[in-house]
Amino acid sequence: MFGSTTTTLALALFVTTFPAVRGQYTWPDPKYEELESLRWDQIGLGSTFLELGLTGSCTAFVGGSNTGRANAADWIRTAYHDMATHNSEDGTGGLDASIRFPEEQARAENAGDGFLDTFNFLSAASDRFVSYADIIAIGAIIAIESCGGPEIDFRFGRIDATEPNIPGVPEPRQTLDEHIASFRKQGFNQSEMISLIACGHSFGGVQHTAFPDLVPELNDTTNTQSAVHFDTTFTNFDNNVAKEYIAGTTLNPLVVGSNDTTNSDKRIFGSDGNVTMNAFAADENLYANICAALFARMLDTVPSGVVLTDVVTPIPVKPTQVELIHHGDGTLLFNGGSLRLWNVPVNTARAVNASWTDRAGVESPSVVLRHTSGMYPSASIVVNETSAVASFRFVVSDDSSVAAQTFTMPYLVLLSDTSCRLSNTIPSAWNLNVAVRKGTIPSRIYATRLNVLPAPTVEYAEYDIWTVLILSDDDTFNSYGISYELDGKTFEVLTSIVSVASVGLCA
Ligand code: HEM
Ligand SMILES: *[C@@H]1O[C@H](CO)[C@@H](O)[C@H](O)[C@H]1NC(C)=O
Ligand SMILES: *[C@@H]1O[C@H](CO)[C@@H](O)[C@H](O)[C@H]1NC(C)=O
Ligand SMILES: *[C@@H]1O[C@H](CO)[C@@H](O)[C@H](O)[C@H]1NC(C)=O
Ligand SMILES: *[C@@H]1O[C@H](CO)[C@@H](O)[C@H](O)[C@H]1NC(C)=O
Ligand SMILES: *[C@@H]1O[C@H](CO)[C@@H](O)[C@H](O)[C@H]1NC(C)=O
Ligand SMILES: *[C@@H]1O[C@H](CO)[C@@H](O)[C@H](O)[C@H]1NC(C)=O
């Protein structure tokens, strides 16, 4: 197969880089891989900082010194309040990160600072691949799953609103009829309304600071928010919210609050004669299954016209952080990155080797990758620019199927490490250089700044090494991704993050 010409190899490569159909995932697809990682790399090596938001603990609150609250509950409530502006009749609103706008946060229906805290924390994981709305959805999933909840389907493709949505989040003082109408508008019928609230109110509670009329100030140094919780196990997912309600022992302030006008959970939970709550109290698996389905529907409630992907499933054998970098001296640097094996048991006897094949079909001697978890760091080697690396593969001692999988290496457009900054001090203007293989003529190459949406783009000029001068004011501490368009398709250069801090001084 490696006897084929460069052109055929390149064609095959480009057809598969950004597959139109998600089910046919082929490495590399940086966007899909990043979202898959955010969704699935929850613990241990390779995990994202999202798990740090929970500081490994469902009781933690990062973002202030107040106690009695937890990030997990805030993240779930944020997703619901962002979605709750959906109007299924005209297709507006939904999970679109409009909750980030101060105008929405200032509304009485969004009392409390949990939305601002949540957004400040989660938005740092957003970049040119990941919308704010997708990261809000992932945040809710991580919170629920990490804290005892069921597995929830995650799809991506949410698009961020550019302005606040029309109000629509339910409030405790509204009547049952208003709540039924409100949930119908959001796309949920009465039994689904009862269920979704019983699912969400497995976490957290009502805080005096946000709702001074609903709960008293407690003067408790271990609960400075003066939060009165929905059930006794308010930092993890379980059916106690239903059990305690049915047993009549609940302290849920939306059930036993002194002012019946604001006892919305009481009115809603009892609105079908307790049929749903009785079933939830009796069967924790039923509760978990219904919650998983409804949470997924809640997260997938998006403005009309937004098309979500298929469910993101773990990639079983996943090369990560593989790079091929142009040196300018006739060689390339091949960074083998790491191999992630999905959810494999710890096996200290497992032997993992990597090897790569050049364009003439010659395979390198294999390199032993040492690790005992599912993440196996590989080697970096300098390779001949002419023959370079055409593909690579792994041999895993306890899974013979892995060796059959060959990963084709893109090599037509590369980051060049001739990229350099123009002065010795930072901030500094700098040249971002991209190496384009002779004979390849992209219609466009552009740099996209990470962490800023929508991403500004910068066009390049020359052939072979295409250079963009990036001014210090723009981006001193920001990073760029590099994209290019060839034959009407868009691709990513595998070295996805470059910043002025990562390049040397120009000669
Ligand atoms: C009629 C519908 C609903 C009403 C009136 C309502 C009302 C409330 C109120 C007043 C709070 C206290 C917030 C605070 O003090 O910061 C709260 C908290 C919460 N709600 Fe709801 N809610 C409703 C539906 C939902 C739904 C559908 C979900 C999720 C699926 C949800 C998830 C949460 C969570 C997780 C908290 C805890 C927040 C924390 O402790 O920081 N709620 N809700
Ligand atoms: C709500 O929809 C579900 C299907 O999701 C259905 O089983 C249930 O009977 C409906 N409930 C009401 C009150 O219409
Ligand atoms: C907490 O302190 C405030 C102000 O001193 C007081 O009004 C309130 O009654 C106290 N709450 C409790 C539960 O003791
Ligand atoms: C009960 O709550 C409603 C709605 O917030 C309010 O209008 C009413 O004054 C409250 N009643 C009492 C006795 O506090
Ligand atoms: C639902 O159950 C609670 C707790 O047992 C009870 O107080 C309430 O009256 C019941 N509501 C209905 C409508 O049956
Ligand atoms: C792994 O690499 C080592 C060192 O090159 C080699 O001795 C060994 O045979 C390789 N194992 C496999 C299964 O390829
Ligand atoms: C690089 O590979 C080409 C083609 O295989 C060969 O002609 C050339 O001598 C090699 N260069 C070096 C420095 O090994």
mmCIF file of N, CA, C and O in Angstrom, residues 359-405:
data_model
loop_
_atom_site.group_PDB
_atom_site.id
_atom_site.type_symbol
_atom_site.label_atom_id
_atom_site.label_comp_id
_atom_site.label_asym_id
_atom_site.label_seq_id
_atom_site.Cartn_x
_atom_site.Cartn_y
_atom_site.Cartn_z
ATOM 1 N N ARG A 359 7.684 6.657 3.309
ATOM 2 C CA ARG A 359 6.896 6.621 2.078
ATOM 3 C C ARG A 359 7.360 5.539 1.118
ATOM 4 O O ARG A 359 6.650 5.208 0.179
ATOM 5 N N ALA A 360 8.538 4.999 1.379
ATOM 6 C CA ALA A 360 8.999 3.889 0.541
ATOM 7 C C ALA A 360 8.503 2.561 1.118
ATOM 8 O O ALA A 360 8.782 1.490 0.570
ATOM 9 N N GLY A 361 7.805 2.613 2.234
ATOM 10 C CA GLY A 361 7.264 1.385 2.811
ATOM 11 C C GLY A 361 8.182 0.726 3.819
ATOM 12 O O GLY A 361 7.913 -0.389 4.273
ATOM 13 N N VAL A 362 9.271 1.390 4.186
ATOM 14 C CA VAL A 362 10.213 0.796 5.137
ATOM 15 C C VAL A 362 9.743 1.093 6.566
ATOM 16 O O VAL A 362 9.544 2.245 6.939
ATOM 17 N N GLU A 363 9.555 0.046 7.359
ATOM 18 C CA GLU A 363 9.069 0.222 8.725
ATOM 19 C C GLU A 363 10.238 0.393 9.678
ATOM 20 O O GLU A 363 11.263 -0.292 9.568
ATOM 21 N N SER A 364 10.112 1.315 10.630
ATOM 22 C CA SER A 364 11.161 1.539 11.627
ATOM 23 C C SER A 364 11.209 0.363 12.601
ATOM 24 O O SER A 364 10.240 -0.361 12.730
ATOM 25 N N PRO A 365 12.348 0.185 13.305
ATOM 26 C CA PRO A 365 12.350 -0.772 14.421
ATOM 27 C C PRO A 365 11.329 -0.290 15.439
ATOM 28 O O PRO A 365 11.131 0.920 15.581
ATOM 29 N N SER A 366 10.669 -1.191 16.134
ATOM 30 C CA SER A 366 9.619 -0.696 17.016
ATOM 31 C C SER A 366 10.188 -0.161 18.321
ATOM 32 O O SER A 366 11.245 -0.570 18.780
ATOM 33 N N VAL A 367 9.464 0.785 18.873
ATOM 34 C CA VAL A 367 9.866 1.474 20.095
ATOM 35 C C VAL A 367 8.915 1.034 21.203
ATOM 36 O O VAL A 367 7.712 0.952 20.989
ATOM 37 N N VAL A 368 9.477 0.751 22.347
ATOM 38 C CA VAL A 368 8.645 0.288 23.457
ATOM 39 C C VAL A 368 8.026 1.486 24.172
ATOM 40 O O VAL A 368 8.718 2.436 24.525
ATOM 41 N N LEU A 369 6.726 1.475 24.360
ATOM 42 C CA LEU A 369 6.049 2.553 25.084
ATOM 43 C C LEU A 369 5.733 2.037 26.486
ATOM 44 O O LEU A 369 5.113 0.989 26.632
ATOM 45 N N ARG A 370 6.158 2.754 27.489
ATOM 46 C CA ARG A 370 5.985 2.250 28.853
ATOM 47 C C ARG A 370 4.915 3.030 29.607
ATOM 48 O O ARG A 370 5.023 4.217 29.792
ATOM 49 N N HIS A 371 3.924 2.348 30.021
ATOM 50 C CA HIS A 371 2.964 2.890 30.972
ATOM 51 C C HIS A 371 2.027 1.796 31.383
ATOM 52 O O HIS A 371 1.849 0.841 30.643
ATOM 53 N N THR A 372 1.421 1.950 32.523
ATOM 54 C CA THR A 372 0.543 0.876 32.956
ATOM 55 C C THR A 372 -0.934 1.249 32.902
ATOM 56 O O THR A 372 -1.785 0.418 33.118
ATOM 57 N N SER A 373 -1.231 2.529 32.666
ATOM 58 C CA SER A 373 -2.649 2.876 32.528
ATOM 59 C C SER A 373 -2.996 2.831 31.056
ATOM 60 O O SER A 373 -2.355 2.142 30.285
ATOM 61 N N GLY A 374 -3.975 3.588 30.641
ATOM 62 C CA GLY A 374 -4.376 3.549 29.241
ATOM 63 C C GLY A 374 -3.647 4.549 28.367
ATOM 64 O O GLY A 374 -3.941 4.680 27.194
ATOM 65 N N MET A 375 -2.685 5.293 28.928
ATOM 66 C CA MET A 375 -2.013 6.323 28.132
ATOM 67 C C MET A 375 -0.542 5.961 27.979
ATOM 68 O O MET A 375 0.176 5.820 28.964
ATOM 69 N N TYR A 376 -0.100 5.784 26.726
ATOM 70 C CA TYR A 376 1.264 5.333 26.464
ATOM 71 C C TYR A 376 2.038 6.386 25.682
ATOM 72 O O TYR A 376 1.847 6.533 24.475
ATOM 73 N N PRO A 377 2.935 7.122 26.328
ATOM 74 C CA PRO A 377 3.700 8.151 25.610
ATOM 75 C C PRO A 377 4.671 7.518 24.621
ATOM 76 O O PRO A 377 5.333 6.524 24.938
ATOM 77 N N SER A 378 4.761 8.104 23.448
ATOM 78 C CA SER A 378 5.634 7.576 22.405
ATOM 79 C C SER A 378 6.900 8.418 22.300
ATOM 80 O O SER A 378 7.155 9.289 23.124
ATOM 81 N N ALA A 379 7.681 8.171 21.263
ATOM 82 C CA ALA A 379 8.987 8.817 21.111
ATOM 83 C C ALA A 379 8.927 9.965 20.116
ATOM 84 O O ALA A 379 7.955 10.127 19.387
ATOM 85 N N SER A 380 9.999 10.776 20.104
ATOM 86 C CA SER A 380 10.181 11.800 19.083
ATOM 87 C C SER A 380 11.390 11.415 18.256
ATOM 88 O O SER A 380 12.429 11.078 18.815
ATOM 89 N N ILE A 381 11.306 11.494 16.953
ATOM 90 C CA ILE A 381 12.474 11.199 16.128
ATOM 91 C C ILE A 381 12.598 12.237 15.017
ATOM 92 O O ILE A 381 11.609 12.837 14.598
ATOM 93 N N VAL A 382 13.843 12.425 14.571
ATOM 94 C CA VAL A 382 14.081 13.299 13.428
ATOM 95 C C VAL A 382 14.066 12.410 12.198
ATOM 96 O O VAL A 382 14.714 11.365 12.182
ATOM 97 N N VAL A 383 13.290 12.803 11.197
ATOM 98 C CA VAL A 383 13.165 11.964 10.004
ATOM 99 C C VAL A 383 13.561 12.742 8.758
ATOM 100 O O VAL A 383 13.545 13.972 8.740
ATOM 101 N N ASN A 384 13.933 12.015 7.730
ATOM 102 C CA ASN A 384 14.298 12.578 6.437
ATOM 103 C C ASN A 384 13.062 13.226 5.795
ATOM 104 O O ASN A 384 12.016 12.613 5.655
ATOM 105 N N GLU A 385 13.209 14.468 5.398
ATOM 106 C CA GLU A 385 12.092 15.230 4.843
ATOM 107 C C GLU A 385 11.520 14.593 3.569
ATOM 108 O O GLU A 385 10.341 14.689 3.292
ATOM 109 N N THR A 386 12.404 13.940 2.800
ATOM 110 C CA THR A 386 11.960 13.357 1.528
ATOM 111 C C THR A 386 11.139 12.086 1.757
ATOM 112 O O THR A 386 10.091 11.891 1.155
ATOM 113 N N SER A 387 11.627 11.248 2.669
ATOM 114 C CA SER A 387 10.903 9.986 2.874
ATOM 115 C C SER A 387 9.931 10.081 4.043
ATOM 116 O O SER A 387 8.855 9.473 4.028
ATOM 117 N N ALA A 388 10.284 10.868 5.051
ATOM 118 C CA ALA A 388 9.418 11.188 6.193
ATOM 119 C C ALA A 388 8.634 10.008 6.759
ATOM 120 O O ALA A 388 9.049 8.871 6.635
ATOM 121 N N VAL A 389 7.527 10.326 7.394
ATOM 122 C CA VAL A 389 6.676 9.296 7.987
ATOM 123 C C VAL A 389 5.384 9.262 7.185
ATOM 124 O O VAL A 389 4.724 10.281 7.018
ATOM 125 N N ALA A 390 5.067 8.111 6.664
ATOM 126 C CA ALA A 390 3.837 7.987 5.888
ATOM 127 C C ALA A 390 2.699 7.451 6.755
ATOM 128 O O ALA A 390 1.542 7.801 6.568
ATOM 129 N N SER A 391 3.056 6.588 7.713
ATOM 130 C CA SER A 391 2.018 6.012 8.572
ATOM 131 C C SER A 391 2.668 5.481 9.837
ATOM 132 O O SER A 391 3.899 5.389 9.926
ATOM 133 N N PHE A 392 1.862 5.156 10.814
ATOM 134 C CA PHE A 392 2.397 4.524 12.017
ATOM 135 C C PHE A 392 1.354 3.567 12.570
ATOM 136 O O PHE A 392 0.191 3.591 12.181
ATOM 137 N N ARG A 393 1.810 2.701 13.456
ATOM 138 C CA ARG A 393 0.881 1.737 14.059
ATOM 139 C C ARG A 393 1.415 1.303 15.407
ATOM 140 O O ARG A 393 2.550 1.643 15.775
ATOM 141 N N PHE A 394 0.626 0.585 16.139
ATOM 142 C CA PHE A 394 0.991 0.134 17.478
ATOM 143 C C PHE A 394 0.802 -1.377 17.587
ATOM 144 O O PHE A 394 -0.086 -1.946 16.965
ATOM 145 N N VAL A 395 1.652 -1.989 18.406
ATOM 146 C CA VAL A 395 1.487 -3.409 18.724
ATOM 147 C C VAL A 395 1.228 -3.492 20.227
ATOM 148 O O VAL A 395 2.011 -2.970 21.017
ATOM 149 N N VAL A 396 0.119 -4.088 20.605
ATOM 150 C CA VAL A 396 -0.258 -4.175 22.017
ATOM 151 C C VAL A 396 -0.348 -5.650 22.383
ATOM 152 O O VAL A 396 -1.079 -6.411 21.746
ATOM 153 N N SER A 397 0.408 -6.032 23.416
ATOM 154 C CA SER A 397 0.557 -7.468 23.676
ATOM 155 C C SER A 397 -0.746 -8.164 24.043
ATOM 156 O O SER A 397 -0.935 -9.331 23.734
ATOM 157 N N ASP A 398 -1.661 -7.454 24.720
ATOM 158 C CA ASP A 398 -2.895 -8.159 25.106
ATOM 159 C C ASP A 398 -4.093 -7.817 24.212
ATOM 160 O O ASP A 398 -5.235 -8.059 24.582
ATOM 161 N N ASP A 399 -3.824 -7.231 23.037
ATOM 162 C CA ASP A 399 -4.914 -6.994 22.085
ATOM 163 C C ASP A 399 -4.340 -7.026 20.672
ATOM 164 O O ASP A 399 -3.862 -6.028 20.144
ATOM 165 N N SER A 400 -4.409 -8.191 20.065
ATOM 166 C CA SER A 400 -3.738 -8.372 18.778
ATOM 167 C C SER A 400 -4.423 -7.586 17.659
ATOM 168 O O SER A 400 -3.849 -7.378 16.599
ATOM 169 N N SER A 401 -5.654 -7.108 17.892
ATOM 170 C CA SER A 401 -6.351 -6.404 16.813
ATOM 171 C C SER A 401 -5.762 -5.013 16.560
ATOM 172 O O SER A 401 -5.930 -4.447 15.481
ATOM 173 N N VAL A 402 -5.051 -4.467 17.557
ATOM 174 C CA VAL A 402 -4.563 -3.084 17.420
ATOM 175 C C VAL A 402 -3.540 -2.961 16.292
ATOM 176 O O VAL A 402 -3.526 -1.981 15.544
ATOM 177 N N ALA A 403 -2.689 -3.977 16.140
ATOM 178 C CA ALA A 403 -1.601 -3.893 15.164
ATOM 179 C C ALA A 403 -2.107 -3.755 13.726
ATOM 180 O O ALA A 403 -1.406 -3.240 12.857
ATOM 181 N N ALA A 404 -3.332 -4.194 13.498
ATOM 182 C CA ALA A 404 -3.865 -4.146 12.140
ATOM 183 C C ALA A 404 -4.284 -2.738 11.735
ATOM 184 O O ALA A 404 -4.500 -2.451 10.561
ATOM 185 N N GLN A 405 -4.376 -1.861 12.725
ATOM 186 C CA GLN A 405 -4.858 -0.507 12.457
ATOM 187 C C GLN A 405 -3.682 0.399 12.095
ATOM 188 O O GLN A 405 -2.780 0.599 12.912
#
